[in-house]
C-alpha positions as a printed Julia matrix, in Angstrom:
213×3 Matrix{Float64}:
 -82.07  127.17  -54.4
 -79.95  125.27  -56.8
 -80.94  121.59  -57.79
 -78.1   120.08  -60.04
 -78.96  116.82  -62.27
 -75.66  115.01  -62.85
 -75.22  114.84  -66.45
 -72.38  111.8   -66.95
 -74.14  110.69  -70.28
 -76.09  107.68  -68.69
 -79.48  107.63  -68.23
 -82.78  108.95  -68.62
 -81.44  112.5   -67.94
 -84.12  114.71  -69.44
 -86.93  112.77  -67.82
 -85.23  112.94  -64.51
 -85.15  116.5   -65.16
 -88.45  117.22  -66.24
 -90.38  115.16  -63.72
 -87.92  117.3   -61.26
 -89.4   120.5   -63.53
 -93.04  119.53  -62.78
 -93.4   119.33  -59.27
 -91.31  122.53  -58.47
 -93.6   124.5   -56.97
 -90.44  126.16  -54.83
 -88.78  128.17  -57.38
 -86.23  125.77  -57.41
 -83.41  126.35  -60.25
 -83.04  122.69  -61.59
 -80.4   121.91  -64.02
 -78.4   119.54  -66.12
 -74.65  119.74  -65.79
 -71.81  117.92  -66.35
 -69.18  119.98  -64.64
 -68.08  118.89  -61.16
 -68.07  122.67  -59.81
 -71.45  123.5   -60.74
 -72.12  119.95  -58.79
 -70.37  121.47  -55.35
 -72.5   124.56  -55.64
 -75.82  123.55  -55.88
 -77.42  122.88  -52.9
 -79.43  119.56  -53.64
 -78.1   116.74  -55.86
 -79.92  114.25  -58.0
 -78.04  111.55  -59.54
 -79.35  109.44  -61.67
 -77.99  106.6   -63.78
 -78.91  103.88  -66.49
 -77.49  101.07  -68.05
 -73.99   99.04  -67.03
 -72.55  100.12  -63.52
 -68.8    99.62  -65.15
 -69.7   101.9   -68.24
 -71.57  104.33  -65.79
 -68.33  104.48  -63.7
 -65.95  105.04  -66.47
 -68.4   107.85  -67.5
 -68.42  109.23  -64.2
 -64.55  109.39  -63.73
 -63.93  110.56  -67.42
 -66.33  113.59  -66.51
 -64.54  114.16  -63.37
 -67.62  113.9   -61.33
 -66.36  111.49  -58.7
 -64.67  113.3   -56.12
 -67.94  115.56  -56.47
 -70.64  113.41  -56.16
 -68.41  111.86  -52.95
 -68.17  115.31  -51.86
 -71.59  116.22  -52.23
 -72.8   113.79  -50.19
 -71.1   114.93  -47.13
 -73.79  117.17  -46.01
 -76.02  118.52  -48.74
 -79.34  116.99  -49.47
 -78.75  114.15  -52.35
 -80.7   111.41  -54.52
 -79.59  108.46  -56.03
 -81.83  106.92  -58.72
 -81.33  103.37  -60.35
 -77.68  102.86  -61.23
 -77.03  106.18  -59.77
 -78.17  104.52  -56.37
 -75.83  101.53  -57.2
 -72.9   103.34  -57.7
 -72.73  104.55  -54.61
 -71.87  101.4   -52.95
 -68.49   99.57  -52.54
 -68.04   97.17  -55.48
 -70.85   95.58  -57.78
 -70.84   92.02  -59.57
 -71.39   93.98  -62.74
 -67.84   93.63  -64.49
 -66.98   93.26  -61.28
 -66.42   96.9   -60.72
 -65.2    99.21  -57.99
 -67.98  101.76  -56.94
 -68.01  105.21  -54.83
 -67.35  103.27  -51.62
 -70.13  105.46  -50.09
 -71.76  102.63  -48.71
 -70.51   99.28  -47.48
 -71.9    96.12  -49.04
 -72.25   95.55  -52.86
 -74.34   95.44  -55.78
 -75.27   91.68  -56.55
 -77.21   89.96  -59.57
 -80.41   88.4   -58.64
 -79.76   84.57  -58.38
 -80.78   82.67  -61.36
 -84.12   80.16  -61.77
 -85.99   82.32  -59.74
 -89.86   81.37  -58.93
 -92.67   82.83  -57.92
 -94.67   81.31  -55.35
 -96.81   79.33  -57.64
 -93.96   78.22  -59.09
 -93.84   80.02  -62.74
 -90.38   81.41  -63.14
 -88.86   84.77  -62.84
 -87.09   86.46  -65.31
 -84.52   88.85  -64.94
 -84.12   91.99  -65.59
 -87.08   92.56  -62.93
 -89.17   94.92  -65.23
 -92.1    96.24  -64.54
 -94.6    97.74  -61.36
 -94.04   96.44  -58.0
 -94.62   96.94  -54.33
 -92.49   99.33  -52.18
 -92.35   98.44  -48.38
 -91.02  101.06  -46.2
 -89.54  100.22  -43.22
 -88.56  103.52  -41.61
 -90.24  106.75  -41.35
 -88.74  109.15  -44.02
 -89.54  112.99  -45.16
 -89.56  111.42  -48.78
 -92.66  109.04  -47.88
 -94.16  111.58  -47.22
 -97.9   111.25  -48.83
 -96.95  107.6   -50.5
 -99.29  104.81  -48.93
 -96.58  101.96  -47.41
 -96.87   99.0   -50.75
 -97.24  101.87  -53.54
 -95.73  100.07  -56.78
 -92.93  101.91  -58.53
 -91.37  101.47  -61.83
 -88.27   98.93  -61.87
 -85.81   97.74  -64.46
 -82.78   96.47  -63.25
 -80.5    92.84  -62.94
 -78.62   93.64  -60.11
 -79.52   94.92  -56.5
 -78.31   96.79  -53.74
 -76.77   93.77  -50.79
 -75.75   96.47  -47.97
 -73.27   95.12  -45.61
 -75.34   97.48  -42.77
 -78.86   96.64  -42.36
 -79.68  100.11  -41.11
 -78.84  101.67  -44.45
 -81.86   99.61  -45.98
 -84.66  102.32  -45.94
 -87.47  100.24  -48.03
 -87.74   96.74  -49.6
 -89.29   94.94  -52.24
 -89.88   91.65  -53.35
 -88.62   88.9   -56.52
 -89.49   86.84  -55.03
 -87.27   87.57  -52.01
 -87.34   90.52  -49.92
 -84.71   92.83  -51.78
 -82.91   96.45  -50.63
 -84.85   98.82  -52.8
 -84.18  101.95  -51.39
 -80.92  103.07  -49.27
 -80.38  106.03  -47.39
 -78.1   107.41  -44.28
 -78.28  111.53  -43.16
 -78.72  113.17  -46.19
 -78.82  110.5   -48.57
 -81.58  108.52  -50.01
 -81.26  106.24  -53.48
 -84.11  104.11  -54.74
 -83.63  100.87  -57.2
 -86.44  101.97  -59.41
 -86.95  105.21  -61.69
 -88.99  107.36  -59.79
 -89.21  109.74  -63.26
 -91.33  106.53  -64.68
 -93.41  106.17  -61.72
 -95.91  108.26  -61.99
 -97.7   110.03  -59.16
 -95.77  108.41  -56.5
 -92.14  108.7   -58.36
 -93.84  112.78  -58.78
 -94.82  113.11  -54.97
 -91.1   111.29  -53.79
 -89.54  114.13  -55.97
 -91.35  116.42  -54.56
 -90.02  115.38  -51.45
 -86.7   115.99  -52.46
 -87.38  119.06  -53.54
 -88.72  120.2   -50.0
 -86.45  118.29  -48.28
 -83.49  119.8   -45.86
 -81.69  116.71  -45.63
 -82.59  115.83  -42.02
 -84.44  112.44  -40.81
């Protein structure tokens, strides 16, 4: 089995990759690439992303990796991390930019003078651990307690325009879309490579996973 990380030069690539690398316990051949047909023949895709959704974009259509990621997600198995996850929405408020138009809805900023609930303010970027909520049974929570914290750095958030394609939430101080999925797809907010045992057991997942729900 073929695992391709999209390499568009954004993000924490190598880390994606290795914390892909250390739960492999399939024989799975997982590698970088940059090159849109060795994208269409792997069987699994992780896409990850960092940084500005408008400079992840340009790098993404300079690479010629859009019409294969959109491809791609058509039937094979295929994870979206951080900006990765963003981009595969409609439009974001970052720029404003155009997305994949994968998923209806948007990417919005968090709101600003945001409080917790005894009142101390917020500060964005959210940074930091926080709670996961699933809301759906998934083959990728598999063995990850229902509130596990994950690793999260990130301004904007997912605002899907269908409320079936929100798979987990979080809070800041609102409930918050933190992980999206529909089929074949799933796409988490936070970096699953910097979250430890339960970012390791949600690759895992992946890596087991057929694409069904």
């Amino acid at each position: 089995m073929k695992v391709a990380v999209v390499d568009y030069g954004m993000g924490n690539l190598h880390s994606v990759l290795k914390s892909a690398q250390a739960v492999n316990d399939i024989g799975a051949d997982i590698f970088l690439t940059s090159e849109p047909e060795a994208v269409l023949r792997a069987d699994k895709v992780i896409f990850p992303g960092q940084g500005a959704m408008p400079d992840c974009m340009r790098e993404l259509n300079q690479h010629g990796l859009a019409d294969a990621i959109r491809e791609s997600t058509k039937s094979k198995p295929f994870f979206g991390i951080c900006v990765g996850a963003q981009l595969l929405f409609e439009e974001s408020e970052e720029g404003p930019t155009q997305g994949l138009g994968l998923f209806p809805g948007k990417v919005a900023r968090f709101a600003a003078g945001l409080r917790d609930a005894e009142g101390e303010r917020l500060k964005v970027p959210h940074m930091g651990w926080n709670q996961v909520f699933q809301k759906t049974v998934h083959p990728l929570f598999a063995g990850i307690a229902d509130g596990e914290r994950f690793y999260f750095v990130h301004s904007y958030h997912f605002a899907p325009a269908d409320a079936a394609l929100t798979l987990a939430e979080s809070e800041y101080p609102e409930r918050f879309s933190c992980i999206v999925g529909r089929g074949n797809i799933f796409a988490s907010q936070f970096h699953t490579e910097k979250s430890h045992r339960a970012g390791l057991q949600m690759m895992k997942n992946f890596l087991a996973w057929d694409g069904s729900v």
